[in-house]
CSV table of C-alpha atoms and ligand atoms in Angstrom, one decimal:
chain,number,residue,atom,x,y,z
H,37,MET,CA,-63.8,10.8,-24.5
H,38,GLN,CA,-66.0,12.9,-26.7
H,39,LEU,CA,-64.3,15.6,-29.0
H,40,SER,CA,-65.8,18.5,-27.2
H,41,THR,CA,-64.5,17.2,-23.8
H,42,ILE,CA,-61.2,16.7,-25.0
H,43,ALA,CA,-61.3,20.4,-26.4
H,44,GLY,CA,-62.5,21.6,-23.0
H,45,VAL,CA,-59.6,19.8,-21.1
H,46,ILE,CA,-57.2,21.5,-23.5
H,47,THR,CA,-58.8,24.8,-23.2
H,48,ALA,CA,-58.6,24.6,-19.4
H,49,ALA,CA,-55.0,23.3,-19.3
H,50,CYS,CA,-54.0,26.2,-21.6
H,51,LEU,CA,-55.7,28.8,-19.3
H,52,LEU,CA,-53.9,27.5,-16.4
H,53,LEU,CA,-50.5,27.5,-18.2
H,54,SER,CA,-51.0,31.1,-19.3
H,55,SER,CA,-52.1,32.1,-16.0
H,56,GLN,CA,-49.1,30.4,-14.4
H,57,SER,CA,-46.7,32.1,-16.8
H,58,LEU,CA,-48.5,35.5,-16.2
H,59,LEU,CA,-48.0,35.0,-12.6
H,60,ALA,CA,-44.2,34.1,-12.9
H,61,SER,CA,-43.6,37.1,-14.9
H,62,ASP,CA,-45.5,39.4,-12.7
H,63,THR,CA,-43.5,38.3,-9.6
H,64,LYS,CA,-40.8,40.9,-9.1
H,65,PRO,CA,-37.3,39.8,-7.6
H,66,GLY,CA,-37.3,39.9,-3.7
H,67,VAL,CA,-35.2,42.7,-2.2
H,68,THR,CA,-34.7,43.2,1.6
H,69,ILE,CA,-34.0,46.6,2.8
H,70,TYR,CA,-31.9,47.0,6.1
H,71,ALA,CA,-32.3,50.7,7.3
H,72,THR,CA,-29.7,52.3,9.6
H,73,GLY,CA,-30.5,55.8,9.7
H,74,GLY,CA,-28.5,58.7,8.2
H,75,THR,CA,-29.4,61.6,6.3
H,76,ILE,CA,-31.5,59.7,3.9
H,77,ALA,CA,-33.6,59.1,6.9
H,78,GLY,CA,-33.0,62.7,8.1
H,79,LYS,CA,-35.6,65.6,8.9
H,80,ALA,CA,-34.8,69.4,8.8
H,81,GLU,CA,-36.6,72.4,10.2
H,82,SER,CA,-37.3,73.6,6.7
H,83,ASP,CA,-37.1,72.4,3.0
H,84,THR,CA,-34.2,74.7,2.3
H,85,ALA,CA,-32.0,73.2,5.3
H,86,THR,CA,-29.3,70.8,4.1
H,87,THR,CA,-27.2,70.9,7.3
H,88,GLY,CA,-28.1,71.1,10.8
H,89,TYR,CA,-30.9,68.4,10.6
H,90,LYS,CA,-31.6,65.2,12.5
H,91,ALA,CA,-30.2,62.1,10.9
H,92,GLY,CA,-32.1,58.9,11.3
H,93,ALA,CA,-35.3,60.3,12.2
H,94,ILE,CA,-37.6,58.5,9.6
H,95,GLY,CA,-38.4,54.8,9.9
H,96,VAL,CA,-37.9,52.4,7.0
H,97,GLN,CA,-41.6,52.1,6.1
H,98,ASP,CA,-41.8,55.8,5.6
H,99,LEU,CA,-38.7,55.6,3.5
H,100,VAL,CA,-40.2,53.0,1.3
H,101,SER,CA,-43.7,54.3,1.2
H,102,ALA,CA,-42.2,57.7,-0.2
H,103,VAL,CA,-41.1,56.0,-3.2
H,104,PRO,CA,-44.0,54.0,-4.8
H,105,ALA,CA,-42.1,53.2,-8.0
H,106,ILE,CA,-40.1,50.5,-5.8
H,107,ALA,CA,-43.0,48.3,-6.2
H,108,ASN,CA,-42.5,48.3,-10.0
H,109,VAL,CA,-39.0,46.8,-9.6
H,110,ALA,CA,-38.9,44.5,-6.7
H,111,THR,CA,-41.0,42.9,-4.0
H,112,VAL,CA,-39.5,44.4,-1.1
H,113,GLN,CA,-39.5,43.6,2.7
H,114,SER,CA,-37.6,45.6,5.3
H,115,GLU,CA,-35.9,45.6,8.6
H,116,GLN,CA,-34.9,48.7,10.9
H,117,ILE,CA,-31.4,47.5,12.0
H,118,ALA,CA,-30.7,51.0,13.8
H,119,ASN,CA,-31.9,54.6,13.2
H,120,THR,CA,-28.8,56.8,13.9
H,121,ALA,CA,-26.2,59.1,12.5
H,122,SER,CA,-23.5,56.8,10.9
H,123,GLY,CA,-20.9,58.2,13.4
H,124,ASN,CA,-22.9,55.9,16.0
H,125,ILE,CA,-22.6,52.8,13.9
H,126,ASN,CA,-20.5,50.3,15.9
H,127,GLN,CA,-19.4,46.6,15.8
H,128,ALA,CA,-22.5,45.3,17.2
H,129,ILE,CA,-24.6,46.8,14.5
H,130,LEU,CA,-22.0,45.7,11.7
H,131,LEU,CA,-22.2,42.2,13.1
H,132,LYS,CA,-26.1,41.9,13.2
H,133,LEU,CA,-26.3,43.4,9.6
H,134,SER,CA,-23.8,41.0,8.2
H,135,LYS,CA,-25.3,38.0,9.9
H,136,ALA,CA,-28.8,39.0,9.0
H,137,ILE,CA,-27.8,39.6,5.1
H,138,ASN,CA,-25.9,36.4,4.9
H,139,GLN,CA,-29.0,34.6,6.2
H,140,GLN,CA,-31.3,36.4,4.0
H,141,LEU,CA,-29.4,36.0,0.8
H,142,LYS,CA,-29.8,32.0,1.3
H,143,ASN,CA,-33.5,32.5,0.6
H,144,PRO,CA,-34.2,31.4,-3.0
H,145,ASP,CA,-37.0,34.2,-3.1
H,146,THR,CA,-34.4,37.0,-2.2
H,147,HIS,CA,-32.3,38.5,-5.0
H,148,GLY,CA,-30.5,41.1,-3.2
H,149,ALA,CA,-30.2,43.4,-0.2
H,150,VAL,CA,-30.1,47.0,0.3
H,151,VAL,CA,-28.6,48.9,3.2
H,152,THR,CA,-29.6,52.5,4.0
H,153,HIS,CA,-26.9,54.4,5.8
H,154,GLY,CA,-25.3,57.7,6.8
H,155,THR,CA,-22.9,58.6,4.4
H,156,ASP,CA,-20.1,59.8,6.9
H,157,THR,CA,-19.1,56.2,7.7
H,158,LEU,CA,-20.9,54.4,4.8
H,159,GLU,CA,-17.8,53.3,3.2
H,160,GLU,CA,-16.7,51.5,6.5
H,161,THR,CA,-20.0,49.5,6.8
H,162,ALA,CA,-19.9,48.7,2.9
H,163,PHE,CA,-16.4,47.6,3.2
H,164,PHE,CA,-17.2,45.3,6.2
H,165,LEU,CA,-20.1,43.7,4.4
H,166,ASP,CA,-17.9,43.2,1.4
H,167,LEU,CA,-15.3,41.2,3.3
H,168,THR,CA,-17.9,39.3,5.4
H,169,VAL,CA,-20.9,38.5,3.2
H,170,LYS,CA,-20.6,35.4,1.2
H,171,SER,CA,-22.9,35.5,-1.7
H,172,ASP,CA,-23.0,36.0,-5.4
H,173,LYS,CA,-26.0,38.1,-4.9
H,174,PRO,CA,-26.0,41.8,-4.8
H,175,VAL,CA,-25.8,44.0,-1.8
H,176,VAL,CA,-26.1,47.6,-2.4
H,177,VAL,CA,-25.3,50.3,0.4
H,178,VAL,CA,-27.1,53.5,-0.2
H,179,GLY,CA,-27.3,57.1,1.6
H,180,ALA,CA,-28.1,60.6,0.6
H,181,MET,CA,-26.5,64.0,1.1
H,182,ARG,CA,-29.6,65.9,1.5
H,183,PRO,CA,-32.3,65.2,4.3
H,184,ALA,CA,-35.5,63.4,3.1
H,185,THR,CA,-37.3,66.9,3.9
H,186,ALA,CA,-35.1,69.0,1.5
H,187,ILE,CA,-36.0,70.5,-1.9
H,188,SER,CA,-34.5,68.1,-4.5
H,189,ALA,CA,-33.7,65.4,-1.8
H,190,ASP,CA,-31.4,62.9,-3.4
H,191,GLY,CA,-32.5,59.9,-1.2
H,192,PRO,CA,-35.8,58.8,-3.0
H,193,MET,CA,-34.0,58.4,-6.3
H,194,ASN,CA,-30.9,56.8,-4.7
H,195,LEU,CA,-33.3,54.5,-2.9
H,196,LEU,CA,-35.1,53.6,-6.0
H,197,GLU,CA,-31.9,53.0,-7.9
H,198,ALA,CA,-30.3,50.9,-5.1
H,199,VAL,CA,-33.4,48.4,-5.1
H,200,THR,CA,-33.4,48.5,-9.0
H,201,LEU,CA,-29.7,47.4,-8.7
H,202,ALA,CA,-30.3,44.7,-6.0
H,203,ALA,CA,-33.1,43.4,-8.2
H,204,SER,CA,-30.9,43.2,-11.2
H,205,PRO,CA,-29.3,40.0,-12.4
H,206,ARG,CA,-26.5,42.0,-14.0
H,207,ALA,CA,-25.4,43.0,-10.5
H,208,ASP,CA,-24.6,39.6,-9.4
H,209,LYS,CA,-20.9,38.7,-8.5
H,210,ARG,CA,-19.6,42.2,-8.3
H,211,GLY,CA,-19.3,42.2,-4.5
H,212,VAL,CA,-20.9,44.9,-2.2
H,213,MET,CA,-21.7,48.2,-4.2
H,214,VAL,CA,-22.1,51.7,-3.2
H,215,LEU,CA,-24.9,53.6,-5.1
H,216,LEU,CA,-25.5,57.4,-4.7
H,217,ASN,CA,-25.8,60.2,-7.4
H,218,ASP,CA,-26.5,57.7,-10.3
H,219,ARG,CA,-23.3,56.1,-9.8
H,220,ILE,CA,-22.3,52.6,-9.0
H,221,GLY,CA,-19.1,52.0,-7.1
H,222,SER,CA,-17.2,49.0,-5.5
H,223,ALA,CA,-17.4,49.1,-1.9
H,224,PHE,CA,-13.9,47.7,-1.7
H,225,TYR,CA,-12.4,50.9,-3.3
H,226,THR,CA,-15.0,53.6,-2.9
H,227,THR,CA,-14.6,56.4,-0.3
H,228,LYS,CA,-16.2,59.6,0.8
H,229,THR,CA,-14.2,62.4,-0.9
H,230,ASN,CA,-16.4,65.7,-0.3
H,231,ALA,CA,-18.0,66.7,3.1
H,232,THR,CA,-21.2,68.2,1.5
H,233,ALA,CA,-21.2,67.7,-2.4
H,234,LEU,CA,-23.7,65.2,-3.9
H,235,ASP,CA,-21.1,63.6,-6.0
H,236,THR,CA,-18.9,62.7,-2.9
H,237,PHE,CA,-18.4,59.0,-3.5
H,238,LYS,CA,-15.6,57.9,-5.5
H,239,ALA,CA,-12.5,55.6,-6.1
H,240,ASN,CA,-10.3,58.1,-7.7
H,241,GLU,CA,-7.9,55.6,-9.1
H,242,GLN,CA,-10.1,52.6,-9.8
H,243,GLY,CA,-13.2,54.4,-10.9
H,244,TYR,CA,-16.8,53.4,-11.0
H,245,LEU,CA,-18.3,50.0,-11.8
H,246,GLY,CA,-21.1,51.5,-13.7
H,247,ALA,CA,-23.9,54.0,-13.8
H,248,PHE,CA,-27.6,54.4,-14.1
H,249,TYR,CA,-28.9,55.7,-17.2
H,250,ALA,CA,-32.6,56.3,-17.9
H,251,GLY,CA,-33.5,54.3,-14.8
H,252,LYS,CA,-31.4,51.2,-15.5
H,253,PRO,CA,-28.1,49.9,-14.3
H,254,TYR,CA,-25.3,49.9,-16.9
H,255,PHE,CA,-22.2,48.2,-16.0
H,256,PHE,CA,-18.8,49.1,-17.9
H,257,TYR,CA,-17.3,45.8,-17.6
H,258,GLN,CA,-18.2,42.0,-17.0
H,259,PRO,CA,-18.3,41.0,-13.1
H,260,ALA,CA,-14.9,41.2,-11.5
H,261,LEU,CA,-13.7,41.2,-8.0
H,262,PRO,CA,-10.5,43.1,-6.6
H,263,GLU,CA,-7.0,41.4,-6.6
H,264,ASN,CA,-6.4,39.8,-3.2
H,265,LYS,CA,-9.7,40.3,-1.8
H,266,PRO,CA,-10.1,38.7,1.6
H,267,SER,CA,-13.1,37.1,2.8
H,268,PHE,CA,-14.0,36.5,6.7
H,269,ASP,CA,-16.7,34.4,8.4
H,270,VAL,CA,-18.2,36.3,11.4
H,271,SER,CA,-21.2,33.9,12.0
H,272,ASP,CA,-19.7,33.0,15.3
H,273,LYS,CA,-18.4,36.4,16.3
H,274,THR,CA,-19.8,38.6,18.9
H,275,THR,CA,-17.2,41.2,19.3
H,276,LEU,CA,-14.1,42.4,17.2
H,277,PRO,CA,-10.8,43.4,18.5
H,278,LYS,CA,-10.3,47.1,19.0
H,279,VAL,CA,-8.1,48.8,16.4
H,280,ASP,CA,-7.2,52.4,16.8
H,281,ILE,CA,-6.5,54.9,13.8
H,282,LEU,CA,-3.6,57.5,14.7
H,283,TYR,CA,-3.3,60.5,12.5
H,284,SER,CA,0.4,61.7,11.5
H,285,TYR,CA,1.4,65.4,11.5
H,286,GLN,CA,4.4,67.8,12.4
H,287,ASP,CA,5.8,68.0,16.0
H,288,GLN,CA,3.9,64.8,17.1
H,289,ASP,CA,4.3,63.4,20.5
H,290,SER,CA,5.5,59.9,20.1
H,291,ASP,CA,3.7,58.3,22.9
H,292,PHE,CA,0.3,58.5,21.5
H,293,LEU,CA,0.9,54.9,20.0
H,294,SER,CA,1.7,53.4,23.6
H,295,THR,CA,-1.3,55.3,25.1
H,296,ALA,CA,-3.6,53.6,22.5
H,297,ILE,CA,-2.2,50.1,23.3
H,298,GLU,CA,-2.7,50.9,27.0
H,299,HIS,CA,-6.2,51.8,26.4
H,300,GLY,CA,-6.8,48.2,24.9
H,301,ALA,CA,-6.0,48.6,21.1
H,302,LYS,CA,-5.0,45.2,19.7
H,303,GLY,CA,-3.7,46.8,16.5
H,304,ILE,CA,-2.9,50.1,15.3
H,305,VAL,CA,-3.5,51.9,11.7
H,306,ILE,CA,-1.5,55.1,11.2
H,307,ALA,CA,-2.6,57.6,8.7
H,308,GLY,CA,0.7,58.4,7.8
H,309,SER,CA,2.1,61.3,5.6
H,310,GLY,CA,2.9,60.3,2.1
H,311,ASN,CA,3.9,56.5,1.7
H,312,GLY,CA,3.0,55.8,5.3
H,313,ALA,CA,5.6,57.9,6.8
H,314,THR,CA,6.0,59.2,10.5
H,315,SER,CA,8.6,60.9,12.5
H,316,SER,CA,11.6,59.1,13.8
H,317,GLY,CA,10.2,59.1,17.4
H,318,VAL,CA,6.8,57.5,16.2
H,319,LYS,CA,8.9,55.0,14.1
H,320,GLU,CA,10.7,53.9,17.2
H,321,GLU,CA,7.3,53.4,18.9
H,322,ILE,CA,6.0,51.3,16.0
H,323,ARG,CA,9.1,49.1,16.1
H,324,LYS,CA,8.4,48.6,19.7
H,325,ALA,CA,4.7,47.6,19.2
H,326,MET,CA,5.8,45.4,16.3
H,327,ALA,CA,8.3,43.6,18.7
H,328,LYS,CA,5.6,43.1,21.1
H,329,GLY,CA,3.2,41.4,18.5
H,330,ILE,CA,1.1,44.1,18.1
H,331,PRO,CA,0.5,44.9,14.3
H,332,VAL,CA,0.9,48.5,13.0
H,333,VAL,CA,-0.4,49.2,9.7
H,334,LEU,CA,1.0,52.1,7.8
H,335,SER,CA,-1.7,53.8,5.7
H,336,THR,CA,-1.8,57.3,4.2
H,337,ARG,CA,-3.6,60.5,5.1
H,338,THR,CA,-3.1,61.7,1.4
H,339,GLY,CA,-6.6,59.9,0.3
H,340,ASN,CA,-4.9,58.0,-2.6
H,341,GLY,CA,-2.4,55.7,-3.6
H,342,TYR,CA,-0.8,52.6,-2.6
H,343,VAL,CA,1.3,52.2,0.4
H,344,THR,CA,4.3,50.1,-0.2
H,345,ALA,CA,5.7,47.2,1.8
H,346,LYS,CA,7.8,48.0,5.0
H,347,THR,CA,10.6,46.0,6.6
H,348,LYS,CA,9.2,43.5,9.2
H,349,GLU,CA,10.4,45.7,12.0
H,350,ASP,CA,8.9,48.9,10.7
H,351,GLY,CA,5.1,48.0,10.4
H,352,ILE,CA,2.9,46.7,7.4
H,353,GLY,CA,2.4,48.9,4.4
H,354,SER,CA,-1.4,49.3,3.9
H,355,GLY,CA,-1.4,48.7,0.2
H,356,VAL,CA,-4.6,49.8,-1.2
H,357,TYR,CA,-6.4,50.4,2.0
H,358,ASN,CA,-7.1,53.9,3.3
H,359,PRO,CA,-7.1,54.2,7.1
H,360,GLN,CA,-10.7,53.4,7.8
H,361,LYS,CA,-10.7,50.5,5.6
H,362,ALA,CA,-7.4,49.3,7.0
H,363,ARG,CA,-8.8,49.4,10.4
H,364,ILE,CA,-11.7,47.3,9.5
H,365,LEU,CA,-9.4,44.7,7.8
H,366,LEU,CA,-7.0,44.6,10.6
H,367,SER,CA,-9.8,44.1,13.1
H,368,LEU,CA,-11.3,41.1,11.2
H,369,ALA,CA,-7.9,39.6,10.7
H,370,LEU,CA,-7.2,39.9,14.5
H,371,ALA,CA,-10.7,38.4,15.3
H,372,ASP,CA,-9.6,35.5,13.1
H,373,GLY,CA,-6.6,34.9,15.2
H,374,ASP,CA,-4.3,35.5,12.2
H,375,ASN,CA,-0.6,35.8,12.9
H,376,MET,CA,1.8,38.8,11.7
H,377,GLU,CA,2.8,37.3,8.4
H,378,LYS,CA,-0.8,36.2,7.5
H,379,ILE,CA,-1.9,39.9,8.4
H,380,ARG,CA,0.9,41.2,6.3
H,381,SER,CA,-0.2,39.1,3.3
H,382,TYR,CA,-3.7,40.9,3.4
H,383,PHE,CA,-2.1,44.3,2.8
H,384,GLU,CA,1.3,43.9,1.1
H,385,GLU,CA,0.7,41.3,-1.5
K,983,LIG,N1,-25.5,62.7,9.2
K,983,LIG,C1,-24.6,62.1,8.7
K,983,LIG,C2,-24.4,60.3,8.6
K,983,LIG,O1,-25.3,59.7,9.4
K,983,LIG,C3,-24.3,62.4,7.0
K,983,LIG,C4,-25.3,61.7,6.2
K,983,LIG,O2,-25.8,60.5,6.2
K,983,LIG,O3,-24.8,62.0,4.9
K,983,LIG,O4,-23.5,60.0,8.2
């Protein structure tokens, strides 16, 4: 081979290599957005209206195209799972979402998933996904407190940060996360703490996992998961057992518990006062339910704290779980066919 031919082959090979590495560095991580509705997709009559709007009025394509900067951080695909206020999210939607995400995260081209959601029950969906998605890849649940039509709507920036987070390798192995208002919280602990304020999602005792600074996610600690975090496989589940939450207060009729069971509840969570407390009459009803094999988990209406273990007859202390998270966990445990002691171990250990 002549020298000039060899030089030509080498030049062609170099060009090919450099164009391949250019392509590789240009390829953004794959992120799938699952939209379910909520205020982030909400439309109001005027740009000053921040209440009284229609949640779940805008489709996922419009949400994404309203934030062109998303294309700079990820290669996005999207799916409209529902388009509703989050009070309407039910077990059928949760199961569909969990199955879709589990499947999608197996794809090597997908680095993470984002779920857009109404904020009112966002923590329930985030917690459900945290217990049922089996992957080290990031899942980020995002919402907004102001409708998309409002001045200073928070949704577009929240969505951009959620996609950035789902595309970031720093977000791996941290469980499902909640992203709003530049703050990254663990779905396991985070709860909605304020009916209307932008900085509503918090875990008062456990704090945040990290935050967004200058458009980048910054984590406060190495990846870590909560103590005693359970995991459930819902791939073959089509329904989940009914679990009701009953709120404790003074002068309460004690028959509300048996009424819930008569209406099909397979487990009960009590939003008790203080450390899961109820009146003596309700305590008697709890003992009867426990004796019949119906688990009664005693959580707290205080919004914070750890509900300690109870004697076997008196119910199950909810531990770190607030009533709405305890309901999800109890329903998943019942769906798994777990016995009373196994169920107790999720909460009290
Ligand atoms: N409309 C409510 C919901 O869908 C509130 C919200 O999204 O912020 O949960």
